[in-house]
Tab-separated table of N, CA and C and ligand atoms in Angstrom:
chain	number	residue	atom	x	y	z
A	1	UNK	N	83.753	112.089	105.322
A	1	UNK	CA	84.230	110.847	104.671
A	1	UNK	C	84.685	111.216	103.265
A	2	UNK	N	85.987	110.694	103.008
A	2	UNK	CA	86.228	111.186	101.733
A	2	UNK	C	86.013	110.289	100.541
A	3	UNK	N	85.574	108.534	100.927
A	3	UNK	CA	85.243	108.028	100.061
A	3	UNK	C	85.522	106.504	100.371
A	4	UNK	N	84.923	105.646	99.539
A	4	UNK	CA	85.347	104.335	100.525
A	4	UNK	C	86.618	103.696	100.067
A	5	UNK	N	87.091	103.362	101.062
A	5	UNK	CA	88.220	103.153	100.686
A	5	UNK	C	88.844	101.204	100.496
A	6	UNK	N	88.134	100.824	101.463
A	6	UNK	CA	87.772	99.402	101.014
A	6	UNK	C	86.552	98.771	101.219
A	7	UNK	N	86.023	97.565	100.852
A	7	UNK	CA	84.957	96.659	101.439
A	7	UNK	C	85.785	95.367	102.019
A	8	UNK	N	85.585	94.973	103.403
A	8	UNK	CA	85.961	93.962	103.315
A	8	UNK	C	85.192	92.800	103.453
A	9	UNK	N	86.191	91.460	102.914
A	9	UNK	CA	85.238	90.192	102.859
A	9	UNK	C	85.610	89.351	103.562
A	10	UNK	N	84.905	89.126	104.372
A	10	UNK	CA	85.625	87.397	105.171
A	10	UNK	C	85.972	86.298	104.342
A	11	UNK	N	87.022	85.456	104.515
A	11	UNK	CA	86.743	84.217	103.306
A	11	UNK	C	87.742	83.224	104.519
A	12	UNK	N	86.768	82.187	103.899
A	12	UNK	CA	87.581	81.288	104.848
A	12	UNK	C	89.313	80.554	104.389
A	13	UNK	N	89.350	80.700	102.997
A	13	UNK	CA	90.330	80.338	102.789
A	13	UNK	C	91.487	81.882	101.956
A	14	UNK	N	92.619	82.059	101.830
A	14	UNK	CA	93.018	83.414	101.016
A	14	UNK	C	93.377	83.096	99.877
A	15	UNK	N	93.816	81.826	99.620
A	15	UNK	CA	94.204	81.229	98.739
A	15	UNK	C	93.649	81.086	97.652
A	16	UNK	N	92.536	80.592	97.976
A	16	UNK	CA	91.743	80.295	96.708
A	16	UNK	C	90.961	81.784	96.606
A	17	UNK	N	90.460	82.578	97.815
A	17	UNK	CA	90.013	83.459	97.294
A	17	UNK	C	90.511	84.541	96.529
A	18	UNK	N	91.722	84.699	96.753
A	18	UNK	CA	92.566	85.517	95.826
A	18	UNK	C	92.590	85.183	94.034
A	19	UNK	N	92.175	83.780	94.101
A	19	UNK	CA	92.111	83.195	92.895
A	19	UNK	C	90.640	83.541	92.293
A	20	UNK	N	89.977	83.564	93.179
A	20	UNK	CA	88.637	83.803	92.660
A	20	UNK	C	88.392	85.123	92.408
A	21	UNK	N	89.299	86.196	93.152
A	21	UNK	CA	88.289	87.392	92.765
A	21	UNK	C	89.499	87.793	91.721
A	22	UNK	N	90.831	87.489	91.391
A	22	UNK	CA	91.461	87.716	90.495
A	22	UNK	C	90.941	87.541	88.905
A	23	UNK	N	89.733	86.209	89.436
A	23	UNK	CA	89.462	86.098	87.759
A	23	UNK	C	87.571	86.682	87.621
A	24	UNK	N	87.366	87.074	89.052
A	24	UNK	CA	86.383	87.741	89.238
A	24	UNK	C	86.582	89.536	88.795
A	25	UNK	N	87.426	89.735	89.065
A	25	UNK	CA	87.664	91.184	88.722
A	25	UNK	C	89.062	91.793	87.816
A	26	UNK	N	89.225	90.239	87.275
A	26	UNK	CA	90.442	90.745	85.826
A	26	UNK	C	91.557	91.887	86.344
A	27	UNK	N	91.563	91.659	88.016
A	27	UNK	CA	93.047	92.038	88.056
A	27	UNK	C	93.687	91.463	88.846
A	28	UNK	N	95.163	91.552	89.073
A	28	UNK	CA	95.735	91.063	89.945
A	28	UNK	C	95.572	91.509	91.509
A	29	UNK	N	96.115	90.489	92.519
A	29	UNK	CA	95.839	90.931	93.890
A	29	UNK	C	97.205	92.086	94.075
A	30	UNK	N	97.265	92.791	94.876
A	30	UNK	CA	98.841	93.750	94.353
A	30	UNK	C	99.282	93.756	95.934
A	31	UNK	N	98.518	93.242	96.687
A	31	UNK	CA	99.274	93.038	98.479
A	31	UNK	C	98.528	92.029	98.837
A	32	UNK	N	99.802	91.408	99.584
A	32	UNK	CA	99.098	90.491	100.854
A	32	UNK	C	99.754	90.845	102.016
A	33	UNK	N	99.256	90.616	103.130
A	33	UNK	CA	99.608	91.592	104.690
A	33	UNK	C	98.901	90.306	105.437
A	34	UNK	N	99.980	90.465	106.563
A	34	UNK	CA	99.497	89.670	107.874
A	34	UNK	C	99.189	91.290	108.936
A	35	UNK	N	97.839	90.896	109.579
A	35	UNK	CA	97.665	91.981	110.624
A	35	UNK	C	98.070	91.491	111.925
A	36	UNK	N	98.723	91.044	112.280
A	36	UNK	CA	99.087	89.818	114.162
A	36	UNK	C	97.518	90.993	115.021
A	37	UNK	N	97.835	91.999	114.914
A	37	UNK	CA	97.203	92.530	116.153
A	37	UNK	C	95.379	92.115	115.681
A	38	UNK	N	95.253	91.942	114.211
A	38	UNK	CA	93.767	91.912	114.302
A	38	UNK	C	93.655	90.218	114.093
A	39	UNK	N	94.718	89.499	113.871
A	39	UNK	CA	94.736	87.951	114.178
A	39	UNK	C	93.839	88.111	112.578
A	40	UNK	N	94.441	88.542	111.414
A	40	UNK	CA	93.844	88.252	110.269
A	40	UNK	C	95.551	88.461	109.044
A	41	UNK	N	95.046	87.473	108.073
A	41	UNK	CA	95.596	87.726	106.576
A	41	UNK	C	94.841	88.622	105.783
A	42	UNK	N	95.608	89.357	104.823
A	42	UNK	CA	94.237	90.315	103.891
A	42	UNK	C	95.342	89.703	102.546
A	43	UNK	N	94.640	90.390	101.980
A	43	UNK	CA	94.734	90.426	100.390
A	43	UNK	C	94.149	91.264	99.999
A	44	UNK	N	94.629	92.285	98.924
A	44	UNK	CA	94.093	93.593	98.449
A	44	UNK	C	94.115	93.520	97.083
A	45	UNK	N	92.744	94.344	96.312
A	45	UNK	CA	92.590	94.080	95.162
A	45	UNK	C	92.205	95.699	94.687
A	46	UNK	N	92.860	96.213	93.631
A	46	UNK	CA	92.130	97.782	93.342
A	46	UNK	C	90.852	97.717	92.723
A	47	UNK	N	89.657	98.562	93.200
A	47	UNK	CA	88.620	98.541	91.961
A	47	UNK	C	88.505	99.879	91.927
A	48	UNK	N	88.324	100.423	90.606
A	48	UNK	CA	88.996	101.835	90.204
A	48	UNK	C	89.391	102.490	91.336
A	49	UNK	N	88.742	103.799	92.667
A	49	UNK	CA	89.176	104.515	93.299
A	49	UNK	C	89.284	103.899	94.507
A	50	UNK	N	88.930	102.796	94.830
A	50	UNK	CA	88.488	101.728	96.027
A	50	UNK	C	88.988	100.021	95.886
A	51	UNK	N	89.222	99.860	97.267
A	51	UNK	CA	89.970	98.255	97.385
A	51	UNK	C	88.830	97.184	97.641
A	52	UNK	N	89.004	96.329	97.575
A	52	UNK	CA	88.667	95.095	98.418
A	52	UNK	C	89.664	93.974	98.845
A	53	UNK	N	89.223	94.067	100.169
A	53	UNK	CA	90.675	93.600	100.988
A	53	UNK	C	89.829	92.497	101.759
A	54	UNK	N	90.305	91.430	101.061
A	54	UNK	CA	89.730	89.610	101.341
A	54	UNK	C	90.889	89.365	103.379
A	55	UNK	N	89.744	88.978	104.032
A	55	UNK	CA	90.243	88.644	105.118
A	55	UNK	C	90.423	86.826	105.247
A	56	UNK	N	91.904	86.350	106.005
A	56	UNK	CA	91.322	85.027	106.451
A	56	UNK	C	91.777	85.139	107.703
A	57	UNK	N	91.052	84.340	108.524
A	57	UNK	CA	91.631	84.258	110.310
A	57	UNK	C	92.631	83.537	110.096
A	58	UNK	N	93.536	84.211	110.981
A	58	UNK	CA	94.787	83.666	111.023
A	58	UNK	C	95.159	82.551	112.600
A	59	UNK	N	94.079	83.141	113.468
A	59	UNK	CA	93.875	81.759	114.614
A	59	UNK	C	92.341	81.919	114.842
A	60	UNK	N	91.868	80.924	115.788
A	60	UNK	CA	90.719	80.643	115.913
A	60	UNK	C	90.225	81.690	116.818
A	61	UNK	N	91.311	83.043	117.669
A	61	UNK	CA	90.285	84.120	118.345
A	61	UNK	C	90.556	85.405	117.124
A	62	UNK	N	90.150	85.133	116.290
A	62	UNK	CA	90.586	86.026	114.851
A	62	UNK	C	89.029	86.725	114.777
A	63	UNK	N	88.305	87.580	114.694
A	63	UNK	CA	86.884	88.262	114.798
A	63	UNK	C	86.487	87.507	113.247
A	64	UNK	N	87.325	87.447	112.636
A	64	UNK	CA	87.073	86.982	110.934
A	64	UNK	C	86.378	85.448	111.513
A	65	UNK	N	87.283	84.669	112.257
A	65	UNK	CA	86.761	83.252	112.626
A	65	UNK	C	85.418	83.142	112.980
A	66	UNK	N	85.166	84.153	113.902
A	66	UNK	CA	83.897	84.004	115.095
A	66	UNK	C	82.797	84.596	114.212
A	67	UNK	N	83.347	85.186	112.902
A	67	UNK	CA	82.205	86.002	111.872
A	67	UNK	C	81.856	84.801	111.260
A	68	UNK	N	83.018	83.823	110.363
A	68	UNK	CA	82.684	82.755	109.816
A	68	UNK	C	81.666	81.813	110.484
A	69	UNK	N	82.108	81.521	111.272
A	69	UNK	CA	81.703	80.576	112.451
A	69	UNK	C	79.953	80.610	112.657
A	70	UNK	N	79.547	82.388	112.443
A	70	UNK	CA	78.146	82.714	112.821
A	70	UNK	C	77.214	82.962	111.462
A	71	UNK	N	78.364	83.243	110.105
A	71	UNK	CA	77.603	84.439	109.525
A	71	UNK	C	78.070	83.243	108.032
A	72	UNK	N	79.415	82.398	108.209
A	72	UNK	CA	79.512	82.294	106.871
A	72	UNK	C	80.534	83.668	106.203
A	73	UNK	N	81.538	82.595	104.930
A	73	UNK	CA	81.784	83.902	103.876
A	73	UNK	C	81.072	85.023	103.334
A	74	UNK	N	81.848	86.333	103.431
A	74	UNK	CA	81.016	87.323	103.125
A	74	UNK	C	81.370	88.670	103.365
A	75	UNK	N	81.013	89.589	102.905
A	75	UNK	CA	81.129	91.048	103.040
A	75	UNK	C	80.765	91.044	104.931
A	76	UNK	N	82.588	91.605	105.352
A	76	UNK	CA	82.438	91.849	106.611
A	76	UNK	C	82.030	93.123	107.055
A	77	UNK	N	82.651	94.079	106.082
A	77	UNK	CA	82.479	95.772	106.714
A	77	UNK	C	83.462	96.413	105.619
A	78	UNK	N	82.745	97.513	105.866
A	78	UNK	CA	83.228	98.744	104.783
A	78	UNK	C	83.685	100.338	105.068
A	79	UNK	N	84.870	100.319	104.776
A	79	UNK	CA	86.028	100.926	105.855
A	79	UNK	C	86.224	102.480	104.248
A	80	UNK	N	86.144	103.665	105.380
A	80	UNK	CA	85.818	105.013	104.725
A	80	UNK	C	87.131	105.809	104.750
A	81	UNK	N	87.747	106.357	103.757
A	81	UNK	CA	88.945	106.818	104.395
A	81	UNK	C	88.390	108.599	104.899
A	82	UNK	N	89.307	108.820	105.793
A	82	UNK	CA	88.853	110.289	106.458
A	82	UNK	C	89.760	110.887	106.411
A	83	UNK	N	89.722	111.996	106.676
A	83	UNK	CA	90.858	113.430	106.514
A	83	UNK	C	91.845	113.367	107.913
A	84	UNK	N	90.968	113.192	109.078
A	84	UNK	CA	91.893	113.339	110.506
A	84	UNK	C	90.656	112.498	111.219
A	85	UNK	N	91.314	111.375	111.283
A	85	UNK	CA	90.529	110.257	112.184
A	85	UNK	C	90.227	110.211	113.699
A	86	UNK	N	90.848	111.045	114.291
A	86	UNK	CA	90.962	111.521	115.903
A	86	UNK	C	89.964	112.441	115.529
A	87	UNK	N	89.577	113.512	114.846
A	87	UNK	CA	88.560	114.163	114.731
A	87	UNK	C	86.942	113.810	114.571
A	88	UNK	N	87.307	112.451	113.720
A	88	UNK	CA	86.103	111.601	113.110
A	88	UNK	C	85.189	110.946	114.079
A	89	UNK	N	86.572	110.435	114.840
A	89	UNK	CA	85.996	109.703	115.880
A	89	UNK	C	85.328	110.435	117.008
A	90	UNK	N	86.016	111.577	117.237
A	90	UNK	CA	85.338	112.869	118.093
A	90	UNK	C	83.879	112.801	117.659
A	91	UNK	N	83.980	113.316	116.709
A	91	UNK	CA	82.575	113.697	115.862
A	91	UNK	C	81.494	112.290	116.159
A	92	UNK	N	81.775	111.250	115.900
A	92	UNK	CA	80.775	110.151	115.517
A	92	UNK	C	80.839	109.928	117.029
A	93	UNK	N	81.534	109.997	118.224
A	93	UNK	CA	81.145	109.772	119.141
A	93	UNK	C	80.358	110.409	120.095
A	94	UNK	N	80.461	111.251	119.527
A	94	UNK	CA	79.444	112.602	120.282
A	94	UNK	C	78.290	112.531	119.713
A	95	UNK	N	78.047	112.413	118.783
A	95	UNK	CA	76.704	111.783	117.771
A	95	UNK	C	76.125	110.221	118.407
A	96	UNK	N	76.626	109.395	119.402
A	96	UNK	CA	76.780	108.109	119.844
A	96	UNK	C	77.013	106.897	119.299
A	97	UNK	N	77.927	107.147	118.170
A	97	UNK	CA	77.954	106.027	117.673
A	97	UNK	C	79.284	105.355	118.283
A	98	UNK	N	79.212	103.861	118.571
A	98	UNK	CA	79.984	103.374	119.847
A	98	UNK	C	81.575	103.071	119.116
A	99	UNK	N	82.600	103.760	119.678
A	99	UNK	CA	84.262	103.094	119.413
A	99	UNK	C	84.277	102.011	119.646
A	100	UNK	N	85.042	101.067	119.001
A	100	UNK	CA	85.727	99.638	119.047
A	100	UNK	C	87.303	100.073	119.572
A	101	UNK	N	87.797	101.022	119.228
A	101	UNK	CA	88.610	101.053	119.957
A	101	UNK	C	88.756	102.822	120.021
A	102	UNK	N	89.730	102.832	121.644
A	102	UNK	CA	89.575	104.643	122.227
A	102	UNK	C	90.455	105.626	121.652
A	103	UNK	N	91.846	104.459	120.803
A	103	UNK	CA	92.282	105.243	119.740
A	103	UNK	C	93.021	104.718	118.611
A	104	UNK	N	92.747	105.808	117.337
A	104	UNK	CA	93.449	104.958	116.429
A	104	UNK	C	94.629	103.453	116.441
A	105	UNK	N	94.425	102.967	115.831
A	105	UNK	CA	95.480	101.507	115.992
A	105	UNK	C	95.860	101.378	114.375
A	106	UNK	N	96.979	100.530	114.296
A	106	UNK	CA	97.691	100.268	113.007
A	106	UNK	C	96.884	99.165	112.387
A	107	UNK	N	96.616	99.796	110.938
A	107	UNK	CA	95.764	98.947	110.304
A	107	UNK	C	96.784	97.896	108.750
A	108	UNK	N	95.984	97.384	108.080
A	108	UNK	CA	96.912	97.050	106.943
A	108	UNK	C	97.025	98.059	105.732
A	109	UNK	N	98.069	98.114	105.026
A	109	UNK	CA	98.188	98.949	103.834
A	109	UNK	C	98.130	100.215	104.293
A	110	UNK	N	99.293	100.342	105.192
A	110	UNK	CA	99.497	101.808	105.583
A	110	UNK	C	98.660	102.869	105.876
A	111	UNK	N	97.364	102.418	107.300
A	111	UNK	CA	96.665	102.925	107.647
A	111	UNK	C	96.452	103.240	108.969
A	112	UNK	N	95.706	103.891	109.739
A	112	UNK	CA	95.719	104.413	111.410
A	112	UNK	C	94.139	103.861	111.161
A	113	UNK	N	93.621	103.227	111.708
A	113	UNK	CA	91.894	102.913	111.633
A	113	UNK	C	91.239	102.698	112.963
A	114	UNK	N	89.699	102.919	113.016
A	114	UNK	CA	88.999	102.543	114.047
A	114	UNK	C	87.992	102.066	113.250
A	115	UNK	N	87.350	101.254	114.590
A	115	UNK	CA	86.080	100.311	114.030
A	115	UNK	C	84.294	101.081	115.491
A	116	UNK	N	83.761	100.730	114.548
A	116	UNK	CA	82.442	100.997	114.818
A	116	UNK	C	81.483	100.044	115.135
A	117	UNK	N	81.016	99.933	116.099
A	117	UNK	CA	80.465	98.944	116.697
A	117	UNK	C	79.329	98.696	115.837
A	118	UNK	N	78.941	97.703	114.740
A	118	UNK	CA	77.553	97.505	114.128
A	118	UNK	C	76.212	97.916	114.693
A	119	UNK	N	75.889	97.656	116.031
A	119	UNK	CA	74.754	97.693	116.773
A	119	UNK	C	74.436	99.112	116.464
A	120	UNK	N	75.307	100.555	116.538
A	120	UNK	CA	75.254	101.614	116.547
A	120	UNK	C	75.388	102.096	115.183
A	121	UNK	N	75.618	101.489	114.136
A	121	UNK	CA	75.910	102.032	112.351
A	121	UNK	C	74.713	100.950	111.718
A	122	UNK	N	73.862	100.521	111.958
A	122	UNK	CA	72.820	100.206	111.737
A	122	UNK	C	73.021	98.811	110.889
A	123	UNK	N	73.829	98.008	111.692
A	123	UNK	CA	74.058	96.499	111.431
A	123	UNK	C	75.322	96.492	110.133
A	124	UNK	N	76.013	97.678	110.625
A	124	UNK	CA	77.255	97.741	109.944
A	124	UNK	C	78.741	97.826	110.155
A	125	UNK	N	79.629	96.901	109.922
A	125	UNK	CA	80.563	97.203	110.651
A	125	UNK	C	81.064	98.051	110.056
A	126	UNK	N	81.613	99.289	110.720
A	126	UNK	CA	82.058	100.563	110.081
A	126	UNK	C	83.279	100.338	110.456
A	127	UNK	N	85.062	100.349	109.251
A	127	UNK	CA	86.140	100.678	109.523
A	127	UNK	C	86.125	102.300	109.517
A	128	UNK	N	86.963	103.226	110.077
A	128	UNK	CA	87.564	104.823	109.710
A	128	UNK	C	89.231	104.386	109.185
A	129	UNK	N	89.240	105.127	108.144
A	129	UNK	CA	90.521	105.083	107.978
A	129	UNK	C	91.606	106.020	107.114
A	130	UNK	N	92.942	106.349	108.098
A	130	UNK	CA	93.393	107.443	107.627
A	130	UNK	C	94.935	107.145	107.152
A	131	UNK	N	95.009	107.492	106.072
A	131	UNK	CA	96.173	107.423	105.264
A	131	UNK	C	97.388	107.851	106.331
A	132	UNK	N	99.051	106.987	106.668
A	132	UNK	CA	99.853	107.289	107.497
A	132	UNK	C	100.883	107.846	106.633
A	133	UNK	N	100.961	109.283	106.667
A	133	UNK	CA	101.924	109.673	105.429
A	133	UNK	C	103.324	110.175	106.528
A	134	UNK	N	104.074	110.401	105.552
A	134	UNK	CA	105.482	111.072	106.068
A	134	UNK	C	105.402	112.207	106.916
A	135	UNK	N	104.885	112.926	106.914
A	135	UNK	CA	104.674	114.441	107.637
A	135	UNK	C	104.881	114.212	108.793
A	136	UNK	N	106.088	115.168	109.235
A	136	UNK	CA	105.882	115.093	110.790
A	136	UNK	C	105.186	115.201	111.910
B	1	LIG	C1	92.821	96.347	110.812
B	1	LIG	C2	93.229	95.391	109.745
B	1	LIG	C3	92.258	95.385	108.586
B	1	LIG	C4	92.266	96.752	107.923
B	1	LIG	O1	91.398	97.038	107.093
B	1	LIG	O2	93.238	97.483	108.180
B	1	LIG	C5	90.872	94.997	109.007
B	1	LIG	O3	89.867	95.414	108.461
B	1	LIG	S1	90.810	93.863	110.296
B	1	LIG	C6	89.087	93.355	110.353
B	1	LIG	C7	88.893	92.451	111.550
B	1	LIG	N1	88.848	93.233	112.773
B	1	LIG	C8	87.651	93.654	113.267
B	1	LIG	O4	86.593	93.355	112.749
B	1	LIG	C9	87.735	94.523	114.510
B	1	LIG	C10	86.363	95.067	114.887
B	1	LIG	N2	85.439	93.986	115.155
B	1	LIG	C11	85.100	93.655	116.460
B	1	LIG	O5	85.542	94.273	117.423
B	1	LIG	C12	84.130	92.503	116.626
B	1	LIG	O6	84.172	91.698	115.471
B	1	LIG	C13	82.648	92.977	116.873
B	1	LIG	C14	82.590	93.814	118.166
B	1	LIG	C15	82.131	93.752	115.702
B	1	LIG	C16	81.788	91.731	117.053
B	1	LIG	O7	82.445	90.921	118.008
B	1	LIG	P1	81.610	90.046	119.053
B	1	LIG	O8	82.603	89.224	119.838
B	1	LIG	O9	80.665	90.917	119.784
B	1	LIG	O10	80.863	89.058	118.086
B	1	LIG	P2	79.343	88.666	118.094
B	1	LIG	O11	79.210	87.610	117.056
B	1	LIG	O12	78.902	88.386	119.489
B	1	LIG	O13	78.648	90.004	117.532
B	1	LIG	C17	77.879	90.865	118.329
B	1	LIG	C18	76.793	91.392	117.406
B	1	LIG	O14	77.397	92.093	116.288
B	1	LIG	C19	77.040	91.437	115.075
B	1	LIG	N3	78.211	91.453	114.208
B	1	LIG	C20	79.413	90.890	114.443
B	1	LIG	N4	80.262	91.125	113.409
B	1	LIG	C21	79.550	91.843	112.509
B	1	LIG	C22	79.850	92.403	111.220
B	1	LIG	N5	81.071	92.247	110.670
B	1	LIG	N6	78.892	93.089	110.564
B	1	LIG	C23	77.660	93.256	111.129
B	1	LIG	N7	77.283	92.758	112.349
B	1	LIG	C24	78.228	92.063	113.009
B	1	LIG	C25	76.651	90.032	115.437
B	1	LIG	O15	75.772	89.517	114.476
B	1	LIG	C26	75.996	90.260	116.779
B	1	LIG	O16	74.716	90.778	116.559
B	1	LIG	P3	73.466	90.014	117.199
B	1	LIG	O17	72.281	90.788	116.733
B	1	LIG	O18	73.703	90.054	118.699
B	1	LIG	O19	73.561	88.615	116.650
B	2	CO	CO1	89.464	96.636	106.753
């Protein structure tokens, strides 16, 4: 793991939460992204080497919804960036910790990510995530 690369937060609204952590953390938000495939809005905020990237469900089968729904606003999961994520996932699965998905998928803010089943990261939702650069 080379370091975290975001925390994310569920919020039920983006709007206002963008407002809140803007004057919560004296900076501006510098992206907003629709994910269709994860049925979420983000909003991204820098804190020095690391983001926090505010989620809202964007329909009611949105995982953000069914989190709200159970858990309330809040720190959903905290996503690590890695060197070679097909490797990572090798590694942590052989160790048993369970895939959410069997291979990388397109994440927001120009990323390849997998998720980690909480039950198996010790009531954590674990993102992996690997920078999608130019290189052929
Ligand atoms: C990719 C775009 C963006 C990015 O950074 O690039 C994102 O981060 S998108 C983020 C939204 N997408 C996801 O979260 C995908 C992965 N999540 C899932 O596949 C599900 O949410 C899953 C499997 C974690 C839970 O779904 P399920 O339908 O099983 O919901 P349950 O409520 O039945 O949960 C089962 C069990 O897990 C506990 N749980 C659920 N969510 C979390 C969480 N965020 N952190 C910790 N624990 C969680 C839940 O409490 C249940 O436990 P139990 O003891 O049975 O009550
Ligand atoms: Co994330």
């Amino acid at each position: 793991m080379i370091r975290i690369e975001h925390i994310g937060i569920a919020v039920a609204n983006l709007k206002d939460s963008i407002e809140l952590y803007e004057q919560l953390l004296n900076t501006p938000c510098y992206k907003t992204e629709v994910v269709e495939s994860e049925h979420v809005s983000t909003a991204f905020f820098r804190v020095g080497d690391s983001k926090i990237e505010l989620l809202e469900a964007s329909d009611p089968e949105s995982p953000i919804a069914k989190f709200i729904a159970k858990k309330g606003q809040g720190i959903h999961h905290i996503a690590y960036e890695v060197e070679n994520i097909q490797a990572e996932m090798k590694r942590l699965e052989a160790l048993g910790f369970e895939l959410l998905n069997v291979s990388p998928k397109k994440g927001a803010d120009n990323k390849l990510v997998c998720f980690l089943h909480p039950k198996t990261s010790g009531g954590v939702l674990v993102e992996l995530c690997q920078e999608i650069t130019d290189e052929a």
